[in-house]
Structure formats: C-alpha cells, structure tokens
mmCIF file of C-alpha atoms in Angstrom:
data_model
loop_
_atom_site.group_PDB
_atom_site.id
_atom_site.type_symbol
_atom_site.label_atom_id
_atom_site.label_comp_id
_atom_site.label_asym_id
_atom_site.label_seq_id
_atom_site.Cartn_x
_atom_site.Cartn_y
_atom_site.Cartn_z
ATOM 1 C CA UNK D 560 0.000 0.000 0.000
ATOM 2 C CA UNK D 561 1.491 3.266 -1.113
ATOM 3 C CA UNK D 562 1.802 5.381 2.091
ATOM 4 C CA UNK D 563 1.172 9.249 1.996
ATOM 5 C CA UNK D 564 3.226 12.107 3.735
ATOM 6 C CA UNK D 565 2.209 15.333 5.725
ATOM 7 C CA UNK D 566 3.493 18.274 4.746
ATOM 8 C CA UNK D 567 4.565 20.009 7.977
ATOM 9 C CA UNK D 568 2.820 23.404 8.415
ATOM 10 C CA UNK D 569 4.114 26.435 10.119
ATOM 11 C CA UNK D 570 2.611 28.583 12.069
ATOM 12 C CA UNK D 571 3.801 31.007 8.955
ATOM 13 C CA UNK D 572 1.618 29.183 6.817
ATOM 14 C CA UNK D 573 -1.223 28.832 9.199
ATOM 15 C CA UNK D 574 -1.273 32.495 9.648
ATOM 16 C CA UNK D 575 -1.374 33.249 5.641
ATOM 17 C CA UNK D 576 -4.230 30.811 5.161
ATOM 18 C CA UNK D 577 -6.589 32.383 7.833
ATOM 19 C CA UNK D 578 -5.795 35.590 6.302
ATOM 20 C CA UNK D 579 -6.280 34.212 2.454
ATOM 21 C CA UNK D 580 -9.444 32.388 3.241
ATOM 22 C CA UNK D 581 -11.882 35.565 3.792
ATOM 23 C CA UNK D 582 -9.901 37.405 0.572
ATOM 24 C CA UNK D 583 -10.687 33.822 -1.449
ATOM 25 C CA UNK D 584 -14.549 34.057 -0.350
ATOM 26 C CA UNK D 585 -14.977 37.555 -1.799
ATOM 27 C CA UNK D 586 -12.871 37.301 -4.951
ATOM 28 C CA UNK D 587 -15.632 34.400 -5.703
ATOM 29 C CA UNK D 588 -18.362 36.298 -4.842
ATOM 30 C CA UNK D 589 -19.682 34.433 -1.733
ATOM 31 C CA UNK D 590 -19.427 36.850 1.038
ATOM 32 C CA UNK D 591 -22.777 36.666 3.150
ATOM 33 C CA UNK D 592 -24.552 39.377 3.877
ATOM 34 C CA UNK D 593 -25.236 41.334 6.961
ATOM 35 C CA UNK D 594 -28.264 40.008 8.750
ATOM 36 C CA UNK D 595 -30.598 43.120 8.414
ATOM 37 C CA UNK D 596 -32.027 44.972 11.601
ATOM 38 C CA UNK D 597 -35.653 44.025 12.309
ATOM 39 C CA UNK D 598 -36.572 47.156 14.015
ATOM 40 C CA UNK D 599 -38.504 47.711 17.362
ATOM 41 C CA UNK D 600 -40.255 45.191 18.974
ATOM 42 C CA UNK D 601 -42.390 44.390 21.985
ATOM 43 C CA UNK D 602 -43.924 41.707 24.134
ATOM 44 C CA UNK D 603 -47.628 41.908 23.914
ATOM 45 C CA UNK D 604 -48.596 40.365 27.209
ATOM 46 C CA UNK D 605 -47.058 38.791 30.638
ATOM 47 C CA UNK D 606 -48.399 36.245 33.302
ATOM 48 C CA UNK D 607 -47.956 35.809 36.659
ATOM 49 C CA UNK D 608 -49.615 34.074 39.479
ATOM 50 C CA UNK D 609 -51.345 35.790 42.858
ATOM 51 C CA UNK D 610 -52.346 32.934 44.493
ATOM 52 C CA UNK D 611 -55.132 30.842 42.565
ATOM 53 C CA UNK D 612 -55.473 34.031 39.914
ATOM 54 C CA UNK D 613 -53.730 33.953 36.886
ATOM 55 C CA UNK D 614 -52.830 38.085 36.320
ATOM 56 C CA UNK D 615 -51.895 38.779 32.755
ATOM 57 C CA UNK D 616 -50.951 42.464 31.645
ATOM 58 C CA UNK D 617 -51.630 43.385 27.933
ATOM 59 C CA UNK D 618 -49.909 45.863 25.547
ATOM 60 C CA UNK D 619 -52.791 47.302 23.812
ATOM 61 C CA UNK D 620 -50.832 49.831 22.366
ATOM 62 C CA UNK D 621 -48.078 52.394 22.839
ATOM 63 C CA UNK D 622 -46.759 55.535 21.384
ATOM 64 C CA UNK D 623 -44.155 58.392 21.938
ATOM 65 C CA UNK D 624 -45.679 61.565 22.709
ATOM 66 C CA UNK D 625 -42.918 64.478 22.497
ATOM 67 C CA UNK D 626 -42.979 67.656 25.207
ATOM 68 C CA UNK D 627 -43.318 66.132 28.155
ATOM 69 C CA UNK D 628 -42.996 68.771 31.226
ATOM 70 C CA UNK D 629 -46.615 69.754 29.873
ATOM 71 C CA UNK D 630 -48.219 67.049 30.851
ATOM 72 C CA UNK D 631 -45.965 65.885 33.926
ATOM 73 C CA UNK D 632 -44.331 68.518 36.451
ATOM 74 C CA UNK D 633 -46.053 71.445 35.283
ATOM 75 C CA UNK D 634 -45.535 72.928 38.391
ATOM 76 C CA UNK D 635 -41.951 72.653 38.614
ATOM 77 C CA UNK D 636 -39.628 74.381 36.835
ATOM 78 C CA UNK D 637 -37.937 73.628 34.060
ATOM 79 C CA UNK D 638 -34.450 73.005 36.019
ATOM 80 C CA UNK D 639 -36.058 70.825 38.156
ATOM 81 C CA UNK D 640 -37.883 68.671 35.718
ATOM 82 C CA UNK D 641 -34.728 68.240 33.786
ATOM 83 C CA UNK D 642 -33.012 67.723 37.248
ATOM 84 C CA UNK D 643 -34.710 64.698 37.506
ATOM 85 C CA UNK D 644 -34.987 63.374 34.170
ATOM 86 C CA UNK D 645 -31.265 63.337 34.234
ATOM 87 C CA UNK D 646 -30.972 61.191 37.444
ATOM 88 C CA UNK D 647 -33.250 58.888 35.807
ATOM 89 C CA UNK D 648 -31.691 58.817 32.699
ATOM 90 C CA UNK D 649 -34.927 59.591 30.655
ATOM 91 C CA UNK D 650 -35.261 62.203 28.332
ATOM 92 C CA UNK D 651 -36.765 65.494 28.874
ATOM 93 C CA UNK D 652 -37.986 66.359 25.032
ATOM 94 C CA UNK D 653 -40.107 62.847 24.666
ATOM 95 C CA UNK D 654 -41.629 60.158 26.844
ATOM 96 C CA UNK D 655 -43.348 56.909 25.621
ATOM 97 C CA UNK D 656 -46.811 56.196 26.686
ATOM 98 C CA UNK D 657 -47.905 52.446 27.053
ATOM 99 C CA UNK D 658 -51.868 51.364 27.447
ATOM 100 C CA UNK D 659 -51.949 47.960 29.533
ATOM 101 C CA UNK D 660 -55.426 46.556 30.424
ATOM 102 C CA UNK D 661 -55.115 43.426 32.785
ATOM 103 C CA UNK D 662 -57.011 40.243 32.405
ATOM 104 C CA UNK D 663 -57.736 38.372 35.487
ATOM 105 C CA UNK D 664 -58.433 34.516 35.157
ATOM 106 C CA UNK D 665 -59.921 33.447 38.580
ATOM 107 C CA UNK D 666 -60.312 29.910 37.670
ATOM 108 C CA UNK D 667 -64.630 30.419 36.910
ATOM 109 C CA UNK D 668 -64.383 33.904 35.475
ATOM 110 C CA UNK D 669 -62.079 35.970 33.009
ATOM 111 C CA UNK D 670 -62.010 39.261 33.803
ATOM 112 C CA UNK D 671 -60.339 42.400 32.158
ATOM 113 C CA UNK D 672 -60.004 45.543 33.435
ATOM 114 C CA UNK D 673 -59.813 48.666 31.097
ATOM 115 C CA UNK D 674 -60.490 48.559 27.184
ATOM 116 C CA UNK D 675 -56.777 50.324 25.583
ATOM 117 C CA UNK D 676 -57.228 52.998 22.841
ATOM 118 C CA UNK D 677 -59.981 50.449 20.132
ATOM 119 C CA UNK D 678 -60.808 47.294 19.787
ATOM 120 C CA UNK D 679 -57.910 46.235 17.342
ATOM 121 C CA UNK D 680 -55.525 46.736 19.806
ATOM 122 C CA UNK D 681 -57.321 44.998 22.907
ATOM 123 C CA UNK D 682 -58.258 42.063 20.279
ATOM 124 C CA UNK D 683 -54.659 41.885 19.377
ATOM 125 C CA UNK D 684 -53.433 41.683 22.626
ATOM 126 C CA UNK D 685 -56.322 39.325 23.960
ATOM 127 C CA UNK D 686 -55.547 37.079 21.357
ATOM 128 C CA UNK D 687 -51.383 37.198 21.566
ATOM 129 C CA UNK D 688 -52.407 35.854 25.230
ATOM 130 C CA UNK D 689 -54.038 32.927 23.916
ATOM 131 C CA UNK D 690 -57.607 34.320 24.195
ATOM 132 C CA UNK D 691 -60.543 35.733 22.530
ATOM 133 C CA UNK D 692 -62.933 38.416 23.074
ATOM 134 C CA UNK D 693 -66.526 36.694 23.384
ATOM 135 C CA UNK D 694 -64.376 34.847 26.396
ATOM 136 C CA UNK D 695 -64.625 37.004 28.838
ATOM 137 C CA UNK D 696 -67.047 37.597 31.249
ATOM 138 C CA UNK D 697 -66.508 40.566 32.951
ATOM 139 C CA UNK D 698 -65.202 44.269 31.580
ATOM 140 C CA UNK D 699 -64.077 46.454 34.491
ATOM 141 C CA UNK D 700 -63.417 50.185 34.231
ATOM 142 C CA UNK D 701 -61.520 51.557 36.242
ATOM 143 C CA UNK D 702 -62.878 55.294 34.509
ATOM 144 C CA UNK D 703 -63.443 56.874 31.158
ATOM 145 C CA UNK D 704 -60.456 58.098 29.578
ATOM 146 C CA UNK D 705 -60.425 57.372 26.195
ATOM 147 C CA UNK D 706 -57.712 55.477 26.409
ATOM 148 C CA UNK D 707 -59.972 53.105 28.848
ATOM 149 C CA UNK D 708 -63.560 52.793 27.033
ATOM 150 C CA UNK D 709 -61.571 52.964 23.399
ATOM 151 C CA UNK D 710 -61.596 49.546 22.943
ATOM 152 C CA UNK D 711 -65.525 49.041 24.096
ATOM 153 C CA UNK D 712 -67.342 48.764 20.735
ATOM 154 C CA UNK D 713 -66.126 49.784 16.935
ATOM 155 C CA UNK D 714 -67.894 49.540 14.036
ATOM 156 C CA UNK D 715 -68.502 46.116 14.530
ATOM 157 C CA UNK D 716 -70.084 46.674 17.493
ATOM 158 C CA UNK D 717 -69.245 45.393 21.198
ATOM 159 C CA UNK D 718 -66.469 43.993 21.059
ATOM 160 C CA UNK D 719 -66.736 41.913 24.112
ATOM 161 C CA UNK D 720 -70.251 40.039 23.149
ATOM 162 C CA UNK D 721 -70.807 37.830 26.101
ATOM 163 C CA UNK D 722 -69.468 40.355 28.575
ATOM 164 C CA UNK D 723 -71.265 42.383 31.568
ATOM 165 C CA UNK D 724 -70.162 45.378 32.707
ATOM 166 C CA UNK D 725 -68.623 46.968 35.917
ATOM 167 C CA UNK D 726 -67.852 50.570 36.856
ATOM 168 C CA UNK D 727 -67.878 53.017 39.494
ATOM 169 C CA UNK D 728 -71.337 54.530 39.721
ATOM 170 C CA UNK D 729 -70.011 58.540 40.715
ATOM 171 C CA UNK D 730 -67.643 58.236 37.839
ATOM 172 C CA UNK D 731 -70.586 56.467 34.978
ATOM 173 C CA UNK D 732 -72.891 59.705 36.629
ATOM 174 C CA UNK D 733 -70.283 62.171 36.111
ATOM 175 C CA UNK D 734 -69.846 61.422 32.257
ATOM 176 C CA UNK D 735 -72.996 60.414 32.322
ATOM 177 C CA UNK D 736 -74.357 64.164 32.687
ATOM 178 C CA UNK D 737 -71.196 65.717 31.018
ATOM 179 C CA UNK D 738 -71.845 64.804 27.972
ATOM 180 C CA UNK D 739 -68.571 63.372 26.025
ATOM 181 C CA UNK D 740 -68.967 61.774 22.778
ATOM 182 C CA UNK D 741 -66.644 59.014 23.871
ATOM 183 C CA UNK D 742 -68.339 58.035 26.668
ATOM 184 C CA UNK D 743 -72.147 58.596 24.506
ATOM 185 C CA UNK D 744 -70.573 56.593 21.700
ATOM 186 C CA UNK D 745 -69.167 53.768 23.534
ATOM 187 C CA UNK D 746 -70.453 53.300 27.113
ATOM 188 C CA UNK D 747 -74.007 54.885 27.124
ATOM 189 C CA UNK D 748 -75.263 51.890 24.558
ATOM 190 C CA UNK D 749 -73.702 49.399 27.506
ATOM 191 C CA UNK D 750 -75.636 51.217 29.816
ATOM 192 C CA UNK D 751 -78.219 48.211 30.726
ATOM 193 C CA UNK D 752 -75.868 45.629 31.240
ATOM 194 C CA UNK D 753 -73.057 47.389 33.216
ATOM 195 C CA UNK D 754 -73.292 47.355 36.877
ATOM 196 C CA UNK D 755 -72.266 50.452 39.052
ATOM 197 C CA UNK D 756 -70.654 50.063 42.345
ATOM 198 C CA UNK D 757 -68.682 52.275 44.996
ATOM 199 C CA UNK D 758 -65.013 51.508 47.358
ATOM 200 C CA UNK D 759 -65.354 48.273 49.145
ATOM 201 C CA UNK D 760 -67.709 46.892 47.038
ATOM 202 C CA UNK D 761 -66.629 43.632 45.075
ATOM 203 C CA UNK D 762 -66.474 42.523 41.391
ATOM 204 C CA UNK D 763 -66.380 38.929 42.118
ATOM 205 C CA UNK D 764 -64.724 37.101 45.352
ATOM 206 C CA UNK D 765 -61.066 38.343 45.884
ATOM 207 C CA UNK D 766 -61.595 41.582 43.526
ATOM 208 C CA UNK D 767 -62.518 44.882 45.525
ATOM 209 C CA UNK D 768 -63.315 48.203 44.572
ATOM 210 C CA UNK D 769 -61.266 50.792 46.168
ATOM 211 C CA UNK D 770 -61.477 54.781 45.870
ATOM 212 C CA UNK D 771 -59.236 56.768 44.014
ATOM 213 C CA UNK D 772 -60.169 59.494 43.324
ATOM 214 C CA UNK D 773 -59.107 63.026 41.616
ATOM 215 C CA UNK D 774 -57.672 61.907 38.435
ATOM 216 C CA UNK D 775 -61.487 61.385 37.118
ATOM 217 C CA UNK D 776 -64.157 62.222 39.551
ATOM 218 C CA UNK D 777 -64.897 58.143 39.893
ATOM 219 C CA UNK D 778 -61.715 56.867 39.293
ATOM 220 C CA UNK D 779 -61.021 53.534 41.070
ATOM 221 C CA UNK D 780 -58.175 51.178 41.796
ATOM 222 C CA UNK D 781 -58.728 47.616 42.337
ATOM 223 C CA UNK D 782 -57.563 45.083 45.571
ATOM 224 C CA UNK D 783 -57.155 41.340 44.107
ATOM 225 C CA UNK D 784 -56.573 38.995 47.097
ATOM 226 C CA UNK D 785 -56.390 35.644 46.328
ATOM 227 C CA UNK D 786 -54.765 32.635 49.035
ATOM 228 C CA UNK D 787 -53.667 35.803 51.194
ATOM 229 C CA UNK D 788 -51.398 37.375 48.316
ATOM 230 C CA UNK D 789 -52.508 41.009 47.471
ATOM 231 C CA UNK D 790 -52.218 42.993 44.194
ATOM 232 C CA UNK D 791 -53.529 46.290 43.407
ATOM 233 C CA UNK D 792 -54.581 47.131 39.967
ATOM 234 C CA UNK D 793 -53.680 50.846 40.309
ATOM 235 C CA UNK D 794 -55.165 52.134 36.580
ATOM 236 C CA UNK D 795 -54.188 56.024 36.528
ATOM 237 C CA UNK D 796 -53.700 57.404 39.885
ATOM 238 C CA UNK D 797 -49.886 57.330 38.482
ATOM 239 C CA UNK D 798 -49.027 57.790 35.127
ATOM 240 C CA UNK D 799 -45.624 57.725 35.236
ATOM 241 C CA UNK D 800 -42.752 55.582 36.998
ATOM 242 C CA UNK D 801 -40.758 58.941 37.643
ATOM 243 C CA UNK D 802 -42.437 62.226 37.061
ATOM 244 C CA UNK D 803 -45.444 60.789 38.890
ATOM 245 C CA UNK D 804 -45.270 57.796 40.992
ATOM 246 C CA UNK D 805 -41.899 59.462 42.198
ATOM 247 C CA UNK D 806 -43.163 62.862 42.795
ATOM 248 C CA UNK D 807 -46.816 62.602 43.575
ATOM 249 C CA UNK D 808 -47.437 66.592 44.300
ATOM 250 C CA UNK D 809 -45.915 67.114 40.776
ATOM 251 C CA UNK D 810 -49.207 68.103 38.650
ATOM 252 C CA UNK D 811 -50.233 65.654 35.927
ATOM 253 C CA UNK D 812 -52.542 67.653 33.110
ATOM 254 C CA UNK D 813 -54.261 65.020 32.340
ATOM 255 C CA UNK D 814 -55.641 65.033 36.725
ATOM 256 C CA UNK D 815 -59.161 66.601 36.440
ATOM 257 C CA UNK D 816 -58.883 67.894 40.125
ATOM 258 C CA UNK D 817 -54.850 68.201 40.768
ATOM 259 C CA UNK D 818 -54.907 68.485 44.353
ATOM 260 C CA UNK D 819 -57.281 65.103 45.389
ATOM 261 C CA UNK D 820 -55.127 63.474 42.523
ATOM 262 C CA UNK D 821 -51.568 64.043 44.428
ATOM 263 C CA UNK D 822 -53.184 63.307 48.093
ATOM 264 C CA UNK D 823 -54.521 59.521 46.710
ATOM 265 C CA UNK D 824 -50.724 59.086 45.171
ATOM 266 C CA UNK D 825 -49.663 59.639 48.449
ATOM 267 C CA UNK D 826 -52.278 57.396 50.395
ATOM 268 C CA UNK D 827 -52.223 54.505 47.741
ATOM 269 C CA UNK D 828 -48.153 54.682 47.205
ATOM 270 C CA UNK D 829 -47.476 55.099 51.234
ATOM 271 C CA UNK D 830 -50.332 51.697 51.122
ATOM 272 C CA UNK D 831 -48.096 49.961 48.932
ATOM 273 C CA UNK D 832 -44.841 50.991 49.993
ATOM 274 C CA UNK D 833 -45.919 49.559 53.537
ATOM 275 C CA UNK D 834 -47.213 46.245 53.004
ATOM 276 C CA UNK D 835 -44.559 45.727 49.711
ATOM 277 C CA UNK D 836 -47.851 45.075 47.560
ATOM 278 C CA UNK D 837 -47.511 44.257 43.765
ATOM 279 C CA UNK D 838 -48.990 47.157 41.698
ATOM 280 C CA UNK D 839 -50.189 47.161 38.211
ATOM 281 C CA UNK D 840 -50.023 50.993 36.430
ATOM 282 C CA UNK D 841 -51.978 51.363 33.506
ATOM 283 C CA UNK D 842 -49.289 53.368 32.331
ATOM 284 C CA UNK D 843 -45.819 51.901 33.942
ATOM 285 C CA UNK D 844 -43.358 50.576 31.727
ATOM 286 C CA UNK D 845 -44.722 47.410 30.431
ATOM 287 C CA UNK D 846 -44.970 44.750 31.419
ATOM 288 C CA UNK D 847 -46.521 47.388 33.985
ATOM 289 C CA UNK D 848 -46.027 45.580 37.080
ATOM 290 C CA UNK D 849 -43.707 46.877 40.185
ATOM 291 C CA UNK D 850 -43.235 47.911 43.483
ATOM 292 C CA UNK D 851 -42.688 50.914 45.669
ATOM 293 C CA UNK D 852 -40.000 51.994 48.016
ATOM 294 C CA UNK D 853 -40.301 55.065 50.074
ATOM 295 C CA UNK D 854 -37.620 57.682 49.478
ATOM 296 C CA UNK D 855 -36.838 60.764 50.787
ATOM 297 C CA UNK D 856 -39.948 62.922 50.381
ATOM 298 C CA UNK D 857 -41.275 60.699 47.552
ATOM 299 C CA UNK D 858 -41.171 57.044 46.378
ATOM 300 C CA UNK D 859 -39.240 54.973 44.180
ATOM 301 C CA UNK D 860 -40.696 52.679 41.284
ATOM 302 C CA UNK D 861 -38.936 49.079 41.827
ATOM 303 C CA UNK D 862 -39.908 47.076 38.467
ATOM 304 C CA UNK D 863 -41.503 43.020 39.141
ATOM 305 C CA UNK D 864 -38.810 40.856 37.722
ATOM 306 C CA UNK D 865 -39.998 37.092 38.666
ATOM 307 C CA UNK D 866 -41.269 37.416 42.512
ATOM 308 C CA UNK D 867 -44.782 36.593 41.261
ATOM 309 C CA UNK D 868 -43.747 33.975 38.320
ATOM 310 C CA UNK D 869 -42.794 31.169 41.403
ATOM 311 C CA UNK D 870 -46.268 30.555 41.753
#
C-alpha cells in the first residue's frame, strides 16, 4: 500500500491561510450578507400568578408623545424637571406612553379591566395571550379616559359580546351628565348591562373596589386577594414611573382635580410601599407591574422581575 506524507505546516503558513481564506470568499463572490435589523419590537402580554389568579398584563398599544414637562411637572420648573430626568436617565424632550389593560383569570371567570385605545388593539393583545374576546365575562373600568372605554365597541359593534359590565357609579354619573362623545358613543349603549358600584364593594370574590379618586371624579383602583397574596390594579392614579409615581405633588394635566389626585398618590403609594404590595399601572413601563419603596420625600418605582412567576 502506497503510504502518503504530511506536509509540515508552520505557524507562517497557518497564519497566511486564515488571512487568504476571507480574501478567497470575496474574490468568488460568496461573502454573506449582513443580517438586516428588524426594528422595534415588543412583548404583547405577561403572566404571573397571585395565588389561585392567573394576572396577565396586555400591551394594547403604545406611542411616543414628544414635550413632556406639559403634561408631567407642570408645576416645577424647568431646572427641576430636567433635574430629575437626568438622574433617571430619561429624556426630557419625549416620553413613551404604554396602554396595559389586565385580564384576570380566577379559575370560573375571566375578567379584564380597562379597554386600551380600540378594539384592534385589545383584540390583538387578547388574542397574543391565547384568548378571545366573546371569552370574557366581565369588563371592568376603572374610569373613562379614552384610552380606557376605546376599545368598548367599533364599528362592529361590542367587542366583548358575552361580557357584563362593571364601573364606578359617581364616575358612569359624572360622564354620564357631562356629555362626552366618547363616553355617549361607547359606554351609554352598555348602559343596561353594566353594573355600578362604589369603594369596598366587590367585582367577584377576591376583587374589591377601592377609591381613588381626583384623576377622574370616579376613578377607582382595584384590591385582588387571592390565598392571602394582594395585588392592586392601580389604573391612573400614576401615570408615570418617575415624574409621577416618584413625585406625587408634581401636577399631571391630564388630573381633572390636581390636588385630590396628588393626596390619593400619596395614600395609595405610602399603602403599597408599607405592606410591599404588587402594583399594576396602567401606564408603567410594560410589562406594567412593580413595586414601591419610600424615598426621601417621595417614592421609588422598583420594576416586578420574577417574585410573582414562582407561583
């Protein structure tokens, strides 16, 4: 059998043939190209158990919204609000708004609290969640922002068909007698099968109505207790992780009546801050669930990161 030899390479030669093998590649033409970017991108929902209740948060929309300081801080100066911006290493010429219903499985009924801006974006975000509208059974709202009752009814009609309805009766009165073509166009023709209700009262067992009000004249939060864990779905009575939630006497133009608005930050984020409750903002960076820490004169906004996904 004829034996072969092998040539002995040096380290001289190695070198030259990692350096001749990309030059080879291109000379015939077979270079790859460079993955292209896919752009932005977000999760449209997140889970997490409180005791036998599945809580699910969902990213019915978002968008950036530029000028900040008026809508947040407007009674601060402009020093100050950039002050702070800085620390927090946010910008002070945009911020980005995010529209997070929550859907509460209690193992016998699906309930979701809060509409987002139309139905599209509440269908999507149902259904990237692994449900479907005519599957739940309950609609809470929490008050009627447009960015709440939006996703209500379209031209299609209800979009939740086999729903009932639950709201706080001073805030359905208030808009009620108003008159806003919002509320006539999407909630009046629910009217019948919505039921009104006031703080302490209950939306099924282990979901509780409580008071918050000032943003909206009605606005309410909501207590979920389920096998003694505790969760507040919080809606607006912070709409933002810093300039509100961290400053609570800042003044938020979107607050109807400023002054009740900052005094239920301070009672609801001093009520969470104390027992270290869960908290789901409407408007928080999504996935919208955190905590809060005292701090100094204000409060801190501590983001969930799996505390509640050990169920």
């Amino acid at each position: 059998m004829k034996s072969f030899s092998v040539p002995h390479l040096s380290r001289r030669h190695l070198l030259m043939a990692g350096a001749a093998a990309p030059l080879a590649g291109l000379a015939a033409g077979s270079a790859r190209a460079m993955a292209p970017q896919m752009g932005l991108s977000s999760t449209a929902s997140q889970t997490v158990k409180l005791g036998q209740f599945e809580v699910t948060t969902l990213l019915a929309g978002n968008r950036t919204v530029e000028e900040p300081q008026s809508i947040f801080g407007m009674n601060v100066s402009e020093d100050e609000f950039a002050a702070v911006s800085e620390a927090a290493h946010i910008p002070t010429d945009a911020a980005q708004f995010f529209f997070t219903p929550t859907l509460i499985n209690t193992g016998s009924e699906l309930v979701l609290f809060d509409t987002g801006l139309n139905p599209a974006g509440i269908t999507a975000a149902l259904t990237g969640a692994g449900y479907t509208p005519d599957q739940v059974d309950i609609v809470v709202i929490t008050h009627m922002h447009g960015d709440h009752i939006g996703g209500l009814a379209g031209d299609a009609g209800a979009t939740f068909p086999n729903a009932r309805y639950v709201t706080g009766a001073i805030e359905f009165d208030h808009w009620a007698a108003a008159g806003n073509e919002g509320f006539d166009a999407k909630v009046a023709p629910l009217a019948e099968q919505m039921t009104m209700i006031n703080g302490g009262d209950t939306v099924v067992s282990g979901i509780e109505a409580v008071e918050a009000f000032g943003h909206t004249p009605g606005h309410m939060a909501y207590r979920l207790e389920s096998d003694g864990k505790s969760l507040l779905v919080a809606a607006d009575f912070a709409n933002h992780y810093i300039w509100s939630l961290g400053y609570p006497d800042w003044e938020v133009r979107f607050d109807m009546d400023k002054s009740a608005a900052a005094a239920t930050r301070k009672s609801l984020l001093g009520m969470l801050a104390a027992e270290k409750m869960p908290f789901i903002g409407y408007h928080m960076p999504f996935p919208a669930l955190g905590y809060v820490e005292a701090r100094d004169s204000g409060f801190q906004y501590v983001p969930h990161s799996y505390q509640l996904l050990m169920g």
